[in-house]
mmCIF file of C-alpha atoms in Angstrom:
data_model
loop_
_atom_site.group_PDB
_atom_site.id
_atom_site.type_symbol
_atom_site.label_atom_id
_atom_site.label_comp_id
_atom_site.label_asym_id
_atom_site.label_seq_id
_atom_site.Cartn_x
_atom_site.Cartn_y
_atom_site.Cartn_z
ATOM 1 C CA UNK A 1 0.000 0.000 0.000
ATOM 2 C CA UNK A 2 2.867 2.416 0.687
ATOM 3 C CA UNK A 3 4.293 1.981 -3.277
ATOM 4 C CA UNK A 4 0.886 2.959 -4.080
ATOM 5 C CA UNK A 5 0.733 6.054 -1.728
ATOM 6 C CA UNK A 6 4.254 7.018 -2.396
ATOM 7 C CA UNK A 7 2.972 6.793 -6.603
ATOM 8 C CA UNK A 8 0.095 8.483 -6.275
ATOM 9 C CA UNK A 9 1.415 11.876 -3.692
ATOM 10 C CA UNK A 10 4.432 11.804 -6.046
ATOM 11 C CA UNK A 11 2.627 11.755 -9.358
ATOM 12 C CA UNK A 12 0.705 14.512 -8.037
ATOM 13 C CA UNK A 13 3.286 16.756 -6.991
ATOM 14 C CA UNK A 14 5.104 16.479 -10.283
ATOM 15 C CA UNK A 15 1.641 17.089 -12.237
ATOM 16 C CA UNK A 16 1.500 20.082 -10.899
ATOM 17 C CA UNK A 17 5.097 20.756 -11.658
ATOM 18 C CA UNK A 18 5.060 20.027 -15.157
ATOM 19 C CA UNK A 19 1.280 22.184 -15.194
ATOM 20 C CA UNK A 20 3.712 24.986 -14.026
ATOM 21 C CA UNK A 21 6.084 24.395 -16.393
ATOM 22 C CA UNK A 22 3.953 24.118 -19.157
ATOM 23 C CA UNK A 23 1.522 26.963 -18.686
ATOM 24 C CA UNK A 24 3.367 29.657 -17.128
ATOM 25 C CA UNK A 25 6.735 31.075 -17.966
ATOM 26 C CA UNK A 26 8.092 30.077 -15.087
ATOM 27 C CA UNK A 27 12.091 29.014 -16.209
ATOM 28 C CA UNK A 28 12.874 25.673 -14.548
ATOM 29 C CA UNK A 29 15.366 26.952 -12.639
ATOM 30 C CA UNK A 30 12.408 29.111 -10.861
ATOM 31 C CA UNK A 31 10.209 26.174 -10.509
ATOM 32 C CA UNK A 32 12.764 24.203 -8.579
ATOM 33 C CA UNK A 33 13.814 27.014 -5.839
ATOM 34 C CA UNK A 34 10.187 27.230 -5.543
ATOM 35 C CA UNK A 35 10.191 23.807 -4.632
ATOM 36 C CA UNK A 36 12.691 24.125 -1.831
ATOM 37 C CA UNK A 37 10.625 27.188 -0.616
ATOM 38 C CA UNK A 38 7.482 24.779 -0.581
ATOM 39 C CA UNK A 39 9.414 22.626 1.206
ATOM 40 C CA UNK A 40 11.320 24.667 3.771
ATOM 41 C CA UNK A 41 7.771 26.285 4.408
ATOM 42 C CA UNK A 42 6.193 22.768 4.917
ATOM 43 C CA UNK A 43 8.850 22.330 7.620
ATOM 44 C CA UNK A 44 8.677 25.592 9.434
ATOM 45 C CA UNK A 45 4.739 24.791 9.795
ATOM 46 C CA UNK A 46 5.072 20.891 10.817
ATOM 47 C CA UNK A 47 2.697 20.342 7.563
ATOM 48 C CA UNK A 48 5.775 18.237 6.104
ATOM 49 C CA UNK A 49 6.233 15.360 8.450
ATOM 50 C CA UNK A 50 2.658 14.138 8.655
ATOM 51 C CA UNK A 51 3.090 14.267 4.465
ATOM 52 C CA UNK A 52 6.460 12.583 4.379
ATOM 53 C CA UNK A 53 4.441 9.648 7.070
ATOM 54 C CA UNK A 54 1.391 9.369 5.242
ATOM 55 C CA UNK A 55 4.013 8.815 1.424
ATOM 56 C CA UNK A 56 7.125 8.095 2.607
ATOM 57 C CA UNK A 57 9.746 9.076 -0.359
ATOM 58 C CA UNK A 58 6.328 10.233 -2.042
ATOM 59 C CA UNK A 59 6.731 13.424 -0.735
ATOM 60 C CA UNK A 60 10.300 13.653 -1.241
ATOM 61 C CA UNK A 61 9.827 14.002 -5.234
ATOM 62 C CA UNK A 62 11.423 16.783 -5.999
ATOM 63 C CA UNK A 63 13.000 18.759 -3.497
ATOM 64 C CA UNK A 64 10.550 19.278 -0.972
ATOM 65 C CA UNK A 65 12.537 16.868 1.271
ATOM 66 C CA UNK A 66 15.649 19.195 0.654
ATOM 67 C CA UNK A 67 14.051 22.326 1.741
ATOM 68 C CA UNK A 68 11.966 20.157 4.839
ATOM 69 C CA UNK A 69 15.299 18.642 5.643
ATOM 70 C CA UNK A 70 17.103 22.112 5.770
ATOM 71 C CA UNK A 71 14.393 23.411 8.112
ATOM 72 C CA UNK A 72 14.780 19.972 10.372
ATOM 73 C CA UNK A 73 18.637 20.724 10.854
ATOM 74 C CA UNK A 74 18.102 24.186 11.555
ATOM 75 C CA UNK A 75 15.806 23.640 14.257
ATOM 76 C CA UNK A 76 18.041 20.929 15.607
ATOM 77 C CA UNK A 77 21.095 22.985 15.689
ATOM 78 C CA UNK A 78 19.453 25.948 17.013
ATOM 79 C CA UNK A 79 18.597 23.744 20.326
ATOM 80 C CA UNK A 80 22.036 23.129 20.462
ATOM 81 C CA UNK A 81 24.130 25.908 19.080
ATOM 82 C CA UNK A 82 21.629 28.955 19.662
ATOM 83 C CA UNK A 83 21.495 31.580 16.985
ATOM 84 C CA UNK A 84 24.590 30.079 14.721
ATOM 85 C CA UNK A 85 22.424 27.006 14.245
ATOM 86 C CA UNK A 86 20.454 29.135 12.114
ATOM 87 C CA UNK A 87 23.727 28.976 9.509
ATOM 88 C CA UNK A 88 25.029 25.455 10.638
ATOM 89 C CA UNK A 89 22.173 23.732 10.874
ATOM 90 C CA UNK A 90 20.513 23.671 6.713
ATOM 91 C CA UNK A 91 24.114 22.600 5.516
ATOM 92 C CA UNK A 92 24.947 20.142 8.136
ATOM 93 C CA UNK A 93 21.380 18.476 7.389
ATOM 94 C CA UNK A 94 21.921 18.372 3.726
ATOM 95 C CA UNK A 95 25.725 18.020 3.542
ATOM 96 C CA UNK A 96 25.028 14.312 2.142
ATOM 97 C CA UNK A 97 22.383 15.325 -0.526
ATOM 98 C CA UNK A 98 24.466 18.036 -1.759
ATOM 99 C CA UNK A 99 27.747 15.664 -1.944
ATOM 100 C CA UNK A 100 25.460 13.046 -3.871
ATOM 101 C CA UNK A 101 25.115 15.727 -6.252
ATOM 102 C CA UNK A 102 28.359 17.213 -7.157
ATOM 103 C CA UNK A 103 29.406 13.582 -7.488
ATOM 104 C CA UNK A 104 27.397 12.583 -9.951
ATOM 105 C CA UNK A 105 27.065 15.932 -11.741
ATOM 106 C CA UNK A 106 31.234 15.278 -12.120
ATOM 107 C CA UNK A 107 30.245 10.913 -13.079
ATOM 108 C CA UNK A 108 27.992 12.925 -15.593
ATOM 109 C CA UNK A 109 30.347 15.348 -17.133
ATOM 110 C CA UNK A 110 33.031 12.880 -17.373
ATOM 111 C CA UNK A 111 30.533 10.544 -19.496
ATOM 112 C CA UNK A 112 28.858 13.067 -21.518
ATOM 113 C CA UNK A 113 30.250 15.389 -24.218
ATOM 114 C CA UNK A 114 28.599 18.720 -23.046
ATOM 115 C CA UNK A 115 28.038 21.208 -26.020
ATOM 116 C CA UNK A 116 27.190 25.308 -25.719
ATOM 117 C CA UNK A 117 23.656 26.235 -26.288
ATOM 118 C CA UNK A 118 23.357 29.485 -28.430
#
């Protein structure tokens, strides 16, 4: 039952993504930060974690697990740090997403043959 929860809160998140990008002008590049808005502002207001229970990795399609998983190491390392937990705390949190990546954008640049766009 979860694949089918996970399917259905993901397929419905990237509708509406690909409804943006389709009828608005919205660049991709705009769409995307305004995913990890949505999902930092999910996080902020506890909406996220009863989402990310009910779908699992559902709700983590695309980047609104980033942005909820900034907000969770923020909070965390503002109960221990005070106020420089507010700086510490989003990169700590996604220090393993953001290494996963650079790694492969570098697997993917040594593979691929990347031409200019004019």
């Amino acid at each position: 039952m979860i694949f089918l929860k996970a399917f259905l809160v993901g397929g419905l998140i990237c509708g509406i993504i690909q409804l943006l990008i389709d009828k608005t002008a919205l660049t991709p590049a705009r769409i995307l930060v305004g995913l990890v808005v949505t999902g930092v502002v999910l996080g902020a207001l506890g909406l996220y974690e009863p989402l990310w229970n009910f779908a699992e990795e559902g709700a983590g399609v695309p980047l609104l697990g980033f942005g909820a998983n900034m907000v969770k190491g923020a909070k965390e390392a503002i109960d221990e740090q005070g106020l420089i937990g507010v700086l510490t705390g989003p990169m700590t949190a996604a220090a393993a997403g953001i290494t996963a990546a650079m790694l492969c954008g570098v697997a993917a640049s040594v593979v691929a043959k990347p031409k200019d766009k004019f």
